[in-house]
C-alpha positions as a printed NumPy array, in Angstrom:
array([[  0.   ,   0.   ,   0.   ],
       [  1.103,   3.612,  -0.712],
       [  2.069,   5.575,   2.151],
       [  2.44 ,   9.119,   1.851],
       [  3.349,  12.313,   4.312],
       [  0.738,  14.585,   4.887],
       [  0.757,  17.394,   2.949],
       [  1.384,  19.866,   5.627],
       [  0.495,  23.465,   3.698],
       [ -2.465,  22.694,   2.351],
       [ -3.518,  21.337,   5.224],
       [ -2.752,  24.247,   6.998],
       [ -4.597,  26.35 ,   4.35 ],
       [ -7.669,  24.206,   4.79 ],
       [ -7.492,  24.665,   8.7  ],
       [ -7.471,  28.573,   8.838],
       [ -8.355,  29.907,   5.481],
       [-11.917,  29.847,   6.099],
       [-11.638,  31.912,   9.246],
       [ -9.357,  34.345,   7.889],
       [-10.377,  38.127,   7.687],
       [ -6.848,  39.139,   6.055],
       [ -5.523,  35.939,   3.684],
       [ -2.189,  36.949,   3.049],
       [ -1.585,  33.243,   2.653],
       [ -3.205,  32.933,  -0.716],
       [ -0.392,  32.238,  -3.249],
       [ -2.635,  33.355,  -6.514],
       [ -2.433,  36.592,  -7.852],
       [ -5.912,  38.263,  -7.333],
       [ -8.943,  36.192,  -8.539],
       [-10.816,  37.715, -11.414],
       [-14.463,  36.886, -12.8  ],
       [-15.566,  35.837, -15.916],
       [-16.6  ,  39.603, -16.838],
       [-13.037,  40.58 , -15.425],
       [-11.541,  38.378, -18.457],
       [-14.032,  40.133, -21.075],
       [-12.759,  43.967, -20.007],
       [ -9.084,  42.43 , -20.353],
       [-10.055,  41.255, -23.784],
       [-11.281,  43.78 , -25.254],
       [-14.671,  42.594, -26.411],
       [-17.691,  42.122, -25.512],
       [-18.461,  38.471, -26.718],
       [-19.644,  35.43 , -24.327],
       [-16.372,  33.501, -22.97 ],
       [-18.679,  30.501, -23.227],
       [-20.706,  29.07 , -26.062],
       [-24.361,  28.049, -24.332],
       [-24.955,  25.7  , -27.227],
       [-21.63 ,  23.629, -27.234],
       [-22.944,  20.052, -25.695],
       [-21.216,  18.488, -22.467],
       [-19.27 ,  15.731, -23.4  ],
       [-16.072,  14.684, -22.956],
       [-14.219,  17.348, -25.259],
       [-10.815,  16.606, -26.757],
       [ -9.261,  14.3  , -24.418],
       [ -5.75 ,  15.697, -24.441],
       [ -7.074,  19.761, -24.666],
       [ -8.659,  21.192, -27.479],
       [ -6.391,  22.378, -29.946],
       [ -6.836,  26.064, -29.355],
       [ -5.95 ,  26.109, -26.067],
       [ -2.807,  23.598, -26.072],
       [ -1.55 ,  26.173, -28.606],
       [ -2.055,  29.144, -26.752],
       [ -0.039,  26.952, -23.63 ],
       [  2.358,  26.241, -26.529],
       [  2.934,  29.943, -27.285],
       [  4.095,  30.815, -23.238],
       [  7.071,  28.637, -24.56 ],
       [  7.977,  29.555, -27.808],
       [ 10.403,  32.41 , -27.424],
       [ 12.219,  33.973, -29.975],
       [ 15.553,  32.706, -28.919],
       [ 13.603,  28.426, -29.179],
       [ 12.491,  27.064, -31.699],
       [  8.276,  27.147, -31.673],
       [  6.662,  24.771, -29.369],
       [  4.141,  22.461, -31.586],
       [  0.468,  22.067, -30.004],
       [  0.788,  18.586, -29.415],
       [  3.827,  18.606, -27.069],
       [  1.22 ,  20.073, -24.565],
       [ -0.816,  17.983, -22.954],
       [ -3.498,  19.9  , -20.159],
       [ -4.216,  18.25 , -16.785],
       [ -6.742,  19.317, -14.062],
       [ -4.263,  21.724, -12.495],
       [ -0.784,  21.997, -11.756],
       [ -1.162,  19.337,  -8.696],
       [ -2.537,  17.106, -11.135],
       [  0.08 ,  18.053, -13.689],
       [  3.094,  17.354, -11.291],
       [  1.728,  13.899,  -9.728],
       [  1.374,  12.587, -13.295],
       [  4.458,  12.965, -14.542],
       [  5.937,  11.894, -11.358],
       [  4.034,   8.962, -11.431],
       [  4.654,   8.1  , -15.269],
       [  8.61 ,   8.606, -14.969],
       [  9.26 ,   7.928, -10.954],
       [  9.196,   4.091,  -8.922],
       [ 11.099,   1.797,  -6.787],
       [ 14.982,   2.17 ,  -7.135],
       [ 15.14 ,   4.963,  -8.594],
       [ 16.764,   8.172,  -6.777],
       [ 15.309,  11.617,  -7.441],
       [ 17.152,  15.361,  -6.569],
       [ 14.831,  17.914,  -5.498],
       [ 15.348,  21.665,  -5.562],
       [ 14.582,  22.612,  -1.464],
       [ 12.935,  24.154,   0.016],
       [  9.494,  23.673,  -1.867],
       [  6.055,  22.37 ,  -2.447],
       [  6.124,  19.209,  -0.408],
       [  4.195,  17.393,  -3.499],
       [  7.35 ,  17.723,  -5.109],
       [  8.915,  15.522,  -2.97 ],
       [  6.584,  13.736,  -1.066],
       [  5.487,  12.305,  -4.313],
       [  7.986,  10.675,  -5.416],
       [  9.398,   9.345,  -1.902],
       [  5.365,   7.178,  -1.909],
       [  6.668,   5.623,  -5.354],
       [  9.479,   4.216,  -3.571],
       [ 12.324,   6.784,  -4.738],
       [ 14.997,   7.928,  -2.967],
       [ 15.358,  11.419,  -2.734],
       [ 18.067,  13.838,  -1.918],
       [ 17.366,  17.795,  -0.917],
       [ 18.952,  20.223,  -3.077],
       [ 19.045,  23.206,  -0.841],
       [ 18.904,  26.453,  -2.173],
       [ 21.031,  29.105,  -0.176],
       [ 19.436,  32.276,   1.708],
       [ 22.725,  33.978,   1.776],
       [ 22.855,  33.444,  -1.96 ],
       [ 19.384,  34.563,  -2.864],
       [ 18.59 ,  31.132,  -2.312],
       [ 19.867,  30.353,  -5.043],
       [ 21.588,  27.018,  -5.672],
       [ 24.705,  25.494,  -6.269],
       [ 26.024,  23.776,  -9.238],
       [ 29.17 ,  21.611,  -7.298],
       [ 26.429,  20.931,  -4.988],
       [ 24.121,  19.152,  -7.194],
       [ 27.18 ,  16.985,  -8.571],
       [ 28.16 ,  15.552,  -5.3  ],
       [ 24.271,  14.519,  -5.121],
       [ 24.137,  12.776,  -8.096],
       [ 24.521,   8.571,  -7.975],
       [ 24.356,   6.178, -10.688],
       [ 20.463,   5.338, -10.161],
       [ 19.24 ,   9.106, -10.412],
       [ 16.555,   9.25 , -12.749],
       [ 15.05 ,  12.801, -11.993],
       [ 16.023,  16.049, -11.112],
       [ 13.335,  18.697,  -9.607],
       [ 13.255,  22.311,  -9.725],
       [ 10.486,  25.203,  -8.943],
       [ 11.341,  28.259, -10.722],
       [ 10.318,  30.387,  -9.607],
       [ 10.332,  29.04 ,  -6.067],
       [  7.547,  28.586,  -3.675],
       [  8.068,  29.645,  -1.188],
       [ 11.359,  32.555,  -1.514],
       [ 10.046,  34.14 ,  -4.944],
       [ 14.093,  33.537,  -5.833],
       [ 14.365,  32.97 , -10.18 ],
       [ 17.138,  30.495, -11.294],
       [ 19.369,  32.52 , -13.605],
       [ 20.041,  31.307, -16.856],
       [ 23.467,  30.599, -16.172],
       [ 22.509,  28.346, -13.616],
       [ 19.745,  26.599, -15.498],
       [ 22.131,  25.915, -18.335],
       [ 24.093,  24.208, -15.439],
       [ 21.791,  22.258, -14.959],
       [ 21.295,  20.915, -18.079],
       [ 24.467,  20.378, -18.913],
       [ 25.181,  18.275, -16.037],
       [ 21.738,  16.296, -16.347],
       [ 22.813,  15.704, -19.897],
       [ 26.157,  14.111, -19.257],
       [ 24.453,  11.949, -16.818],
       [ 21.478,  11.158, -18.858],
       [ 18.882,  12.588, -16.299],
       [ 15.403,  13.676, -16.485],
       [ 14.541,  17.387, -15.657],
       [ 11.334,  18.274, -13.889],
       [ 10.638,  21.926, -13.59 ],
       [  7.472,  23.384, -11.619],
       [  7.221,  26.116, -13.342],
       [  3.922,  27.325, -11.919],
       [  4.728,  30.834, -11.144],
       [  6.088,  31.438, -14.502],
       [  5.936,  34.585, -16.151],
       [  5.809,  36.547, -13.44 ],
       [  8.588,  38.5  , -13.184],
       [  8.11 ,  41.081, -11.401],
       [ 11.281,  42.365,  -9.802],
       [ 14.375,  40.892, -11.736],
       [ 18.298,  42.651, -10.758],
       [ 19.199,  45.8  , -12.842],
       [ 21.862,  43.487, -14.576],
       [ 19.121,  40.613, -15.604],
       [ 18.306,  41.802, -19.574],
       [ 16.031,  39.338, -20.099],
       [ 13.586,  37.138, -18.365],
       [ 14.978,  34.193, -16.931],
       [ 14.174,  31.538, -19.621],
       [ 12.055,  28.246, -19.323],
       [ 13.643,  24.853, -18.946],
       [ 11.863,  23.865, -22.306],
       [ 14.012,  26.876, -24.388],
       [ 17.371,  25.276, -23.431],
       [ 17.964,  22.548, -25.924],
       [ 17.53 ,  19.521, -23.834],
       [ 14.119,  17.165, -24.945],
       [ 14.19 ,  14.952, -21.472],
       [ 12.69 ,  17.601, -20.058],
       [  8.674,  18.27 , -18.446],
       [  7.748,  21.811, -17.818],
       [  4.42 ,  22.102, -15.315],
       [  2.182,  25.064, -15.259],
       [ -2.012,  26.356, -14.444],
       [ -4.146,  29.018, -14.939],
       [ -4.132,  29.455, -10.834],
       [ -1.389,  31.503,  -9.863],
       [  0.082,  33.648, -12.399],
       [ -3.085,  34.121, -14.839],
       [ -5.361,  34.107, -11.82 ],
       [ -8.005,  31.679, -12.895],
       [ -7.624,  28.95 , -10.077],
       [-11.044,  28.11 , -10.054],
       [-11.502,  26.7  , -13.261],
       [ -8.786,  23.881, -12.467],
       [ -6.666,  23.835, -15.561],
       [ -3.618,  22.911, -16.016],
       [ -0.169,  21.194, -18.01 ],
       [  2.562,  19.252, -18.916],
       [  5.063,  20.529, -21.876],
       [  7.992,  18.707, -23.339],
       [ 10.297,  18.912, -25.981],
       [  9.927,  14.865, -26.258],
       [  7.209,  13.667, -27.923],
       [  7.616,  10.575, -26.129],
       [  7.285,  12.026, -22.903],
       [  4.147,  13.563, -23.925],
       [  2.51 ,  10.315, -25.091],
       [  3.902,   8.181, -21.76 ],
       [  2.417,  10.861, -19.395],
       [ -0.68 ,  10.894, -22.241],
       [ -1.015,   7.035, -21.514],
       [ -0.74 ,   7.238, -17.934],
       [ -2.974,   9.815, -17.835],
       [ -6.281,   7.502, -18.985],
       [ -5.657,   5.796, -15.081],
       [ -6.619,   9.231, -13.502],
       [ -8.581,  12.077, -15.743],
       [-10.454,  11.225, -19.13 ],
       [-10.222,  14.661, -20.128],
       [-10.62 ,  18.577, -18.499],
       [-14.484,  19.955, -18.366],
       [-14.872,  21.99 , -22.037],
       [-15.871,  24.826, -20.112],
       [-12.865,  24.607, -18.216],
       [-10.773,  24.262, -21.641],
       [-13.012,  27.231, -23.1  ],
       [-12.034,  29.899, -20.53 ],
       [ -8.401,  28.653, -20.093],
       [ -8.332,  29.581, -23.674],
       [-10.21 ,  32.639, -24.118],
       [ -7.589,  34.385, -21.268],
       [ -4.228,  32.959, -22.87 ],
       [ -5.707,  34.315, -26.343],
       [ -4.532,  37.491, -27.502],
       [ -4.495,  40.605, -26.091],
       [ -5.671,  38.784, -23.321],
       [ -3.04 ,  37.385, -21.658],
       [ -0.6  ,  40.267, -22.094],
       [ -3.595,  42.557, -20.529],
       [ -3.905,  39.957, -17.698],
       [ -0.62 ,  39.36 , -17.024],
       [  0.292,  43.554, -17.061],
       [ -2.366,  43.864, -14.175],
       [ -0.762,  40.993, -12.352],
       [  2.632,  42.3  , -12.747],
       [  1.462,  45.83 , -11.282],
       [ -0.259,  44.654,  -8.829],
       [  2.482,  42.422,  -7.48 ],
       [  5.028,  45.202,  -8.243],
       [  2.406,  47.835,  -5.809],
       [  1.688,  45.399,  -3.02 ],
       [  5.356,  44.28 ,  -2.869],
       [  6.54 ,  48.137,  -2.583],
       [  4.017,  48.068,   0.678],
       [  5.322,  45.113,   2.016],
       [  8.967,  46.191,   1.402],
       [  8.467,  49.793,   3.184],
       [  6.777,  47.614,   5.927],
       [  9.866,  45.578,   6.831],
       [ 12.035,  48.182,   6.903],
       [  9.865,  49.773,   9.601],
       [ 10.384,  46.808,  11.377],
       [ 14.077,  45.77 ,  10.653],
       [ 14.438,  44.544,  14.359],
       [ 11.897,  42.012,  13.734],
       [ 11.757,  40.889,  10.002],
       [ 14.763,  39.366,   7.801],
       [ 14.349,  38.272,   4.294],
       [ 15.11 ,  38.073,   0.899],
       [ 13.325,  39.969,  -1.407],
       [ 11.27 ,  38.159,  -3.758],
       [ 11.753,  38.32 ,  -7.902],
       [  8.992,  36.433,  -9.018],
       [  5.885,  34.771,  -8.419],
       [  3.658,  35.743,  -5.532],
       [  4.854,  34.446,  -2.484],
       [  8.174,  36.084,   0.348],
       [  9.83 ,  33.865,   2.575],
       [ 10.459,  35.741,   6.057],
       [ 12.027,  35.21 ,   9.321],
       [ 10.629,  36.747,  12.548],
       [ 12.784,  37.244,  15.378],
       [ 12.903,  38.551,  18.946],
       [ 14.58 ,  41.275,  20.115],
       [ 17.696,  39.269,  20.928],
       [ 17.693,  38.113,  17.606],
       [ 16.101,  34.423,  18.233],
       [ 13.264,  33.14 ,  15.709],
       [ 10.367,  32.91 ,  17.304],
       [  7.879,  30.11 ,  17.203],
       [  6.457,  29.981,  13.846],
       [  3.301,  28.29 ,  14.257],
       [  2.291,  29.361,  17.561],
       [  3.461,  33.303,  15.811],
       [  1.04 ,  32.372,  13.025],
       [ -1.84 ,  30.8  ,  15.235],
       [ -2.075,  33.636,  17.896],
       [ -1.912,  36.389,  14.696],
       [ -4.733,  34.949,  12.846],
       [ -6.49 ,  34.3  ,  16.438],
       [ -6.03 ,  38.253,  17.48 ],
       [ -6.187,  40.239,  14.094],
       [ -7.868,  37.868,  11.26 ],
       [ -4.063,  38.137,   9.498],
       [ -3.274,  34.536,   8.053],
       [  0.127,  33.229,   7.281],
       [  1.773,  30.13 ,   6.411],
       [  4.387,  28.492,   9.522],
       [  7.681,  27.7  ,   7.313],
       [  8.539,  25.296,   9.94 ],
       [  5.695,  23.259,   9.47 ],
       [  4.888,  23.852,   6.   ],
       [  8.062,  23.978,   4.219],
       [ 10.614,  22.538,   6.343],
       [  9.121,  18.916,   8.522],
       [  9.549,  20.554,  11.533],
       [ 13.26 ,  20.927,  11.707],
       [ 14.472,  23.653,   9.293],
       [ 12.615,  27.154,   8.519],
       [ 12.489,  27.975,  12.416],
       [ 10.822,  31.097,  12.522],
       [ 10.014,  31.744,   8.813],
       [  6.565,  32.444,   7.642],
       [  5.102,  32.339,   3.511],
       [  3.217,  35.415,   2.874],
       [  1.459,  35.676,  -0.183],
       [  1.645,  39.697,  -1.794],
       [ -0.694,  39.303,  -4.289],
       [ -4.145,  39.298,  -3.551],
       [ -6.189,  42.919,  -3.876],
       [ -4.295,  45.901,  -2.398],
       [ -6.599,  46.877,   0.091],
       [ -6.288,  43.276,   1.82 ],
       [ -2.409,  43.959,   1.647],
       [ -2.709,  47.295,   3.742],
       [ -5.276,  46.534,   6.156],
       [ -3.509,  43.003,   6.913],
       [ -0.047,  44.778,   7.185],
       [ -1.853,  47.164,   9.92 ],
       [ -2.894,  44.749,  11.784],
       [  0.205,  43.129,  11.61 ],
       [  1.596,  46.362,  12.613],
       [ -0.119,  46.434,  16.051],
       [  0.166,  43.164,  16.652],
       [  3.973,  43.529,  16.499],
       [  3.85 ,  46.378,  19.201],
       [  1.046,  44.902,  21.386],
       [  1.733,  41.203,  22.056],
       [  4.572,  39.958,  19.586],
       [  7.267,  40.107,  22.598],
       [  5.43 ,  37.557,  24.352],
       [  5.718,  34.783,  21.784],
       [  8.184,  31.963,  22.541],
       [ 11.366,  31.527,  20.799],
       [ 11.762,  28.678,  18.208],
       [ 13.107,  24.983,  20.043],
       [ 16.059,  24.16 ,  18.771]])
């Protein structure tokens, strides 16, 4: 029988969510309605055709919309994606489990870009992998090291895992590093798995960064599986849609095959919206307003910490919609994460995610919390004011972290 870990962030989410008055937890950009997407478009026809009948649809996504996924890939520096190297899933979850379970089992040993979504490694440990942590580095810009993923690799590695951009630091692998990568899975004939969920939003690259960081797909190595959804980047997570992209058509029809054991196909009204907002203008328009708003409620987050400098350490985020920050005392100790994060949401309505807890078992992340920046600005300041006075009525009273 399978045994797997419990999945500790979402179950955290699921806990407290509900009760929240302030989620800066949420790790999508700002949820928009169906008559959201029409202003972003432009026009003023229905997103959804009444008469189309309810069946199954096209079993692997309809042709539209696996070339609209195709086009978030095909850059002018790689050659064009075709349509049929996508294949859409019911979500990124559902994306990432498939693939893991087509190319992961028994025997095999897996390296996993840390710290991350615990599917990403969870997963593959219930197949019966082994699998190694590939810590990323705060004092880096948690980013990671090349010499370090050598020394992890063994003969029986089959898989390496990245999230890029990372839940939960917002850090962007560079394309120097990503090239790394490749090179070195290449000479070892490994598989590369990239999470690429948070992709394209970039929202805060260096001054010396020309470009954006590029895909795993655009680097000229086919044994590769790039994940995405509609959830956090385009905003869309209720209509459950998601991928798998690969330069190998092979890949694509093993995952394709697998795939019949878990989903027939995505609902056609799921597949109709998922391609109206990736059509253009409407993505560009979409993504814009997620880009701003990130880039505003970031700036209020960022002139928040530095108010607070005695309390707050981090790394600021580049990407995606999520910060990674440690709370400390005034001595300098972390405090208790989850008890920090319980008696906040209990005494102001303000919801965060324990890094302890969610991201790290238990043993690492002491004192870190994941705060998602992207949700509607007024959320962002009135949860960052009461955060404000709860950090000067009843913060010094919360224990350290145990060691």
């Amino acid at each position: 029988m399978v045994r797997i870990k419990a999945f500790a962030v979402e179950q955290w989410m699921d806990d407290y969510e509900n009760d929240a008055k302030y989620n800066l937890a949420e790790t999508c950009c700002a949820s928009i309605s169906l008559n959201d997407l029409l202003s972003l478009s432009g026009q003023q026809t229905n997103v959804i055709d009444y008469t189309q009948k309810q069946v199954y649809g096209a079993i692997r996504g309809s042709k539209i919309l696996r070339s609209n996924i195709a086009k978030l890939f095909s850059t002018e520096a790689s050659v064009p994606l075709p349509a049929d190297n996508v294949l859409v899933t019911n979500g990124a979850i559902q994306a990432n489990f498939l693939a893991l379970y087509t190319n992961v089992g028994p025997g095999d040993h897996v390296i996993c870009h840390y710290p991350t979504y615990q599917q990403l490694y969870s997963v593959p440990e219930s197949f019966g992998a082994e699998v190694d942590l590939w810590r990323s580095k705060e004092d880096a810009g948690w980013q990671l090291g090349l010499e370090d993923l050598k020394s992890l690799i063994r003969p029986n590695t089959k898989l390496i895992i990245l999230n890029n951009p990372q839940n939960p630091t917002g850090a962007v692998l560079k394309r120097e590093i990503l090239q790394g990568i490749v090179d070195i899975a290449r000479e070892h004939d490994i598989m590369i798995h990239s999470d690429e969920v948070y992709r394209p939003l970039f929202h805060s690259l260096n001054p010396d960064q020309q470009e954006n960081p590029p895909s795993i797909l655009s680097l000229g190595y086919d044994k590769v599986i790039a994940t995405g959804s509609m959830s956090k980047a385009f905003s869309l997570a209720g209509i459950r849609l998601g991928w798998i992209v690969s330069r190998s058509p092979e890949i694509i029809e093993t995952c394709a095959s697998t795939r019949d054991y878990t989903i027939i196909s995505v609902g056609q009204l799921d597949d109709s919206v998922a391609a109206f907002a990736l059509s253009s203008p409407t993505v560009n328009n979409l993504l814009e307003r997620n880009i701003q708003l990130a880039r505003q409620n970031l700036a209020t987050l960022d002139t928040f910490i530095k108010d607070f400098e005695w309390a707050i350490e981090w790394t600021r985020p580049q990407a995606g919609t999520t910060a990674f920050i440690k709370f400390v005392n005034r001595e300098g100790k972390a405090i208790d994460d989850v008890v920090f994060c319980q008696q906040l949401q209990k005494r102001t309505g303000v919801m965060f995610v324990p890094g302890s807890q969610c991201f790290g078992g238990g043993t690492d992340f002491k004192g870190y919390v994941r705060v998602g920046y992207v949700q509607e600005h007024q959320v962002m300041v009135d949860g960052l004011q009461a955060l404000r006075e709860f950090l000067h009525n009843g913060y010094d009273q919360l224990p350290v972290a145990t060691v």
